[in-house]
Amino acid sequence: MRGVNAPLYNTRILRLAATIPHQQRLEAPMASVEKRSPICGSRVTVDVDTDQDGRIERIGLLVRACALGQASASLMASHAVGKTAAELGAARDSLAEWLAGAEATPDWPGLDIFVPALPHSARHASIRLAFEAVAEAAAQAAATQPVPR
């Protein structure tokens, strides 16, 4: 696998970790989910509001994680607005499968940056946190939307 011997913490990961978008909690979100890694203590809280079609309209984050968790939150938050709960759930699932050994890189911009983390299974939970939290929050928010007549 190309890049597996690359440094775990590289300039791209550190740059993403330092530039997380939407790093302000929403005042009264439709849904809010916190996920924590029991291995390292990393924690990500995601607040979301969705539009009438169930797409993420606004997102807010509180990220207290290692550089890998921060970089993952940055990638997630950069592309989550406009996505549905189903799309975010699919991204979460494909990321988890890829980290567990599936061949295909998930269809989410930038996740190939985590190739050096593939052999470090203790780091996978932190990488998954933001995607798990946003998928769950989007599903909760979608469940509160009135059914169209």
GROMACS .gro file of C-alpha atoms in nm:
model
  149
    1MET     CA    1   0.000   0.000   0.000
    2ARG     CA    2   0.153   0.327  -0.112
    3GLY     CA    3   0.240   0.573   0.162
    4VAL     CA    4   0.204   0.337   0.459
    5ASN     CA    5   0.566   0.406   0.560
    6ALA     CA    6   0.511   0.783   0.546
    7PRO     CA    7   0.525   0.976   0.875
    8LEU     CA    8   0.203   0.949   1.075
    9TYR     CA    9   0.202   1.322   1.149
   10ASN     CA   10   0.298   1.518   0.839
   11THR     CA   11   0.263   1.877   0.724
   12ARG     CA   12  -0.072   1.815   0.551
   13ILE     CA   13  -0.224   1.659   0.864
   14LEU     CA   14  -0.090   1.933   1.089
   15ARG     CA   15  -0.216   2.203   0.851
   16LEU     CA   16  -0.566   2.050   0.849
   17ALA     CA   17  -0.560   2.015   1.227
   18ALA     CA   18  -0.485   2.386   1.258
   19THR     CA   19  -0.758   2.499   1.018
   20ILE     CA   20  -1.081   2.331   1.128
   21PRO     CA   21  -1.383   2.515   0.982
   22HIS     CA   22  -1.708   2.576   1.174
   23GLN     CA   23  -1.536   2.568   1.513
   24GLN     CA   24  -1.818   2.733   1.695
   25ARG     CA   25  -2.110   2.552   1.855
   26LEU     CA   26  -2.456   2.635   1.721
   27GLU     CA   27  -2.683   2.820   1.964
   28ALA     CA   28  -2.990   2.599   1.935
   29PRO     CA   29  -2.903   2.307   1.706
   30MET     CA   30  -3.161   2.066   1.575
   31ALA     CA   31  -2.925   1.789   1.689
   32SER     CA   32  -2.599   1.763   1.879
   33VAL     CA   33  -2.383   1.453   1.922
   34GLU     CA   34  -2.060   1.400   2.112
   35LYS     CA   35  -1.829   1.110   2.036
   36ARG     CA   36  -1.527   1.012   2.243
   37SER     CA   37  -1.243   0.770   2.177
   38PRO     CA   38  -1.195   0.545   2.480
   39ILE     CA   39  -0.839   0.470   2.369
   40CYS     CA   40  -0.697   0.823   2.361
   41GLY     CA   41  -0.969   1.042   2.509
   42SER     CA   42  -1.019   1.243   2.190
   43ARG     CA   43  -1.363   1.405   2.181
   44VAL     CA   44  -1.564   1.565   1.902
   45THR     CA   45  -1.902   1.735   1.941
   46VAL     CA   46  -2.103   1.814   1.628
   47ASP     CA   47  -2.410   2.039   1.617
   48VAL     CA   48  -2.623   2.048   1.302
   49ASP     CA   49  -2.923   2.219   1.152
   50THR     CA   50  -3.080   2.071   0.841
   51ASP     CA   51  -3.301   2.222   0.575
   52GLN     CA   52  -3.647   2.093   0.476
   53ASP     CA   53  -3.482   1.834   0.249
   54GLY     CA   54  -3.273   1.695   0.535
   55ARG     CA   55  -2.943   1.839   0.408
   56ILE     CA   56  -2.693   1.989   0.650
   57GLU     CA   57  -2.753   2.363   0.644
   58ARG     CA   58  -2.534   2.469   0.938
   59ILE     CA   59  -2.270   2.284   1.138
   60GLY     CA   60  -2.081   2.369   1.454
   61LEU     CA   61  -1.794   2.180   1.613
   62LEU     CA   62  -1.608   2.145   1.938
   63VAL     CA   63  -1.296   1.937   1.876
   64ARG     CA   64  -1.071   1.820   2.158
   65ALA     CA   65  -0.866   1.558   1.982
   66CYS     CA   66  -0.519   1.461   1.869
   67ALA     CA   67  -0.388   1.595   1.538
   68LEU     CA   68  -0.538   1.299   1.347
   69GLY     CA   69  -0.881   1.359   1.499
   70GLN     CA   70  -0.853   1.731   1.433
   71ALA     CA   71  -0.750   1.672   1.070
   72SER     CA   72  -1.040   1.431   1.022
   73ALA     CA   73  -1.283   1.685   1.172
   74SER     CA   74  -1.143   1.947   0.937
   75LEU     CA   75  -1.200   1.727   0.631
   76MET     CA   76  -1.549   1.632   0.746
   77ALA     CA   77  -1.655   1.989   0.825
   78SER     CA   78  -1.515   2.122   0.498
   79HIS     CA   79  -1.755   1.908   0.296
   80ALA     CA   80  -2.054   1.822   0.521
   81VAL     CA   81  -2.278   2.120   0.441
   82GLY     CA   82  -2.530   2.016   0.177
   83LYS     CA   83  -2.505   1.643   0.258
   84THR     CA   84  -2.793   1.425   0.377
   85ALA     CA   85  -2.791   1.189   0.673
   86ALA     CA   86  -2.772   0.896   0.427
   87GLU     CA   87  -2.469   1.046   0.251
   88LEU     CA   88  -2.296   1.113   0.581
   89GLY     CA   89  -2.377   0.765   0.706
   90ALA     CA   90  -2.229   0.616   0.389
   91ALA     CA   91  -1.913   0.826   0.435
   92ARG     CA   92  -1.885   0.713   0.799
   93ASP     CA   93  -1.928   0.349   0.701
   94SER     CA   94  -1.684   0.358   0.411
   95LEU     CA   95  -1.423   0.532   0.630
   96ALA     CA   96  -1.460   0.263   0.897
   97GLU     CA   97  -1.437  -0.015   0.636
   98TRP     CA   98  -1.128   0.142   0.478
   99LEU     CA   99  -0.954   0.182   0.812
  100ALA     CA  100  -1.038  -0.182   0.886
  101GLY     CA  101  -0.870  -0.297   0.565
  102ALA     CA  102  -1.106  -0.247   0.271
  103GLU     CA  103  -0.924  -0.170  -0.052
  104ALA     CA  104  -1.116   0.135  -0.175
  105THR     CA  105  -1.040   0.477  -0.029
  106PRO     CA  106  -1.366   0.638   0.090
  107ASP     CA  107  -1.538   0.877  -0.148
  108TRP     CA  108  -1.473   1.189   0.060
  109PRO     CA  109  -1.220   1.454  -0.039
  110GLY     CA  110  -0.884   1.426   0.128
  111LEU     CA  111  -0.917   1.107   0.330
  112ASP     CA  112  -0.619   0.956   0.152
  113ILE     CA  113  -0.412   1.172   0.389
  114PHE     CA  114  -0.468   0.899   0.649
  115VAL     CA  115  -0.289   0.623   0.455
  116PRO     CA  116   0.006   0.643   0.700
  117ALA     CA  117  -0.238   0.574   0.987
  118LEU     CA  118  -0.373   0.250   0.836
  119PRO     CA  119  -0.131   0.020   1.024
  120HIS     CA  120  -0.194   0.208   1.351
  121SER     CA  121  -0.533   0.069   1.456
  122ALA     CA  122  -0.518   0.250   1.792
  123ARG     CA  123  -0.548   0.577   1.595
  124HIS     CA  124  -0.851   0.475   1.389
  125ALA     CA  125  -1.113   0.565   1.653
  126SER     CA  126  -0.992   0.923   1.663
  127ILE     CA  127  -1.006   0.947   1.283
  128ARG     CA  128  -1.365   0.816   1.281
  129LEU     CA  129  -1.503   1.043   1.557
  130ALA     CA  130  -1.614   1.345   1.351
  131PHE     CA  131  -1.772   1.127   1.082
  132GLU     CA  132  -1.958   0.920   1.342
  133ALA     CA  133  -2.082   1.232   1.521
  134VAL     CA  134  -2.199   1.417   1.208
  135ALA     CA  135  -2.378   1.111   1.068
  136GLU     CA  136  -2.563   1.055   1.395
  137ALA     CA  137  -2.647   1.424   1.438
  138ALA     CA  138  -2.775   1.448   1.079
  139ALA     CA  139  -2.993   1.140   1.131
  140GLN     CA  140  -3.135   1.286   1.454
  141ALA     CA  141  -3.205   1.621   1.286
  142ALA     CA  142  -3.367   1.453   0.986
  143ALA     CA  143  -3.594   1.260   1.221
  144THR     CA  144  -3.728   1.591   1.357
  145GLN     CA  145  -3.824   1.722   1.012
  146PRO     CA  146  -4.198   1.715   0.939
  147VAL     CA  147  -4.302   1.464   0.675
  148PRO     CA  148  -4.394   1.645   0.349
  149ARG     CA  149  -4.761   1.617   0.250
   0.00000   0.00000   0.00000
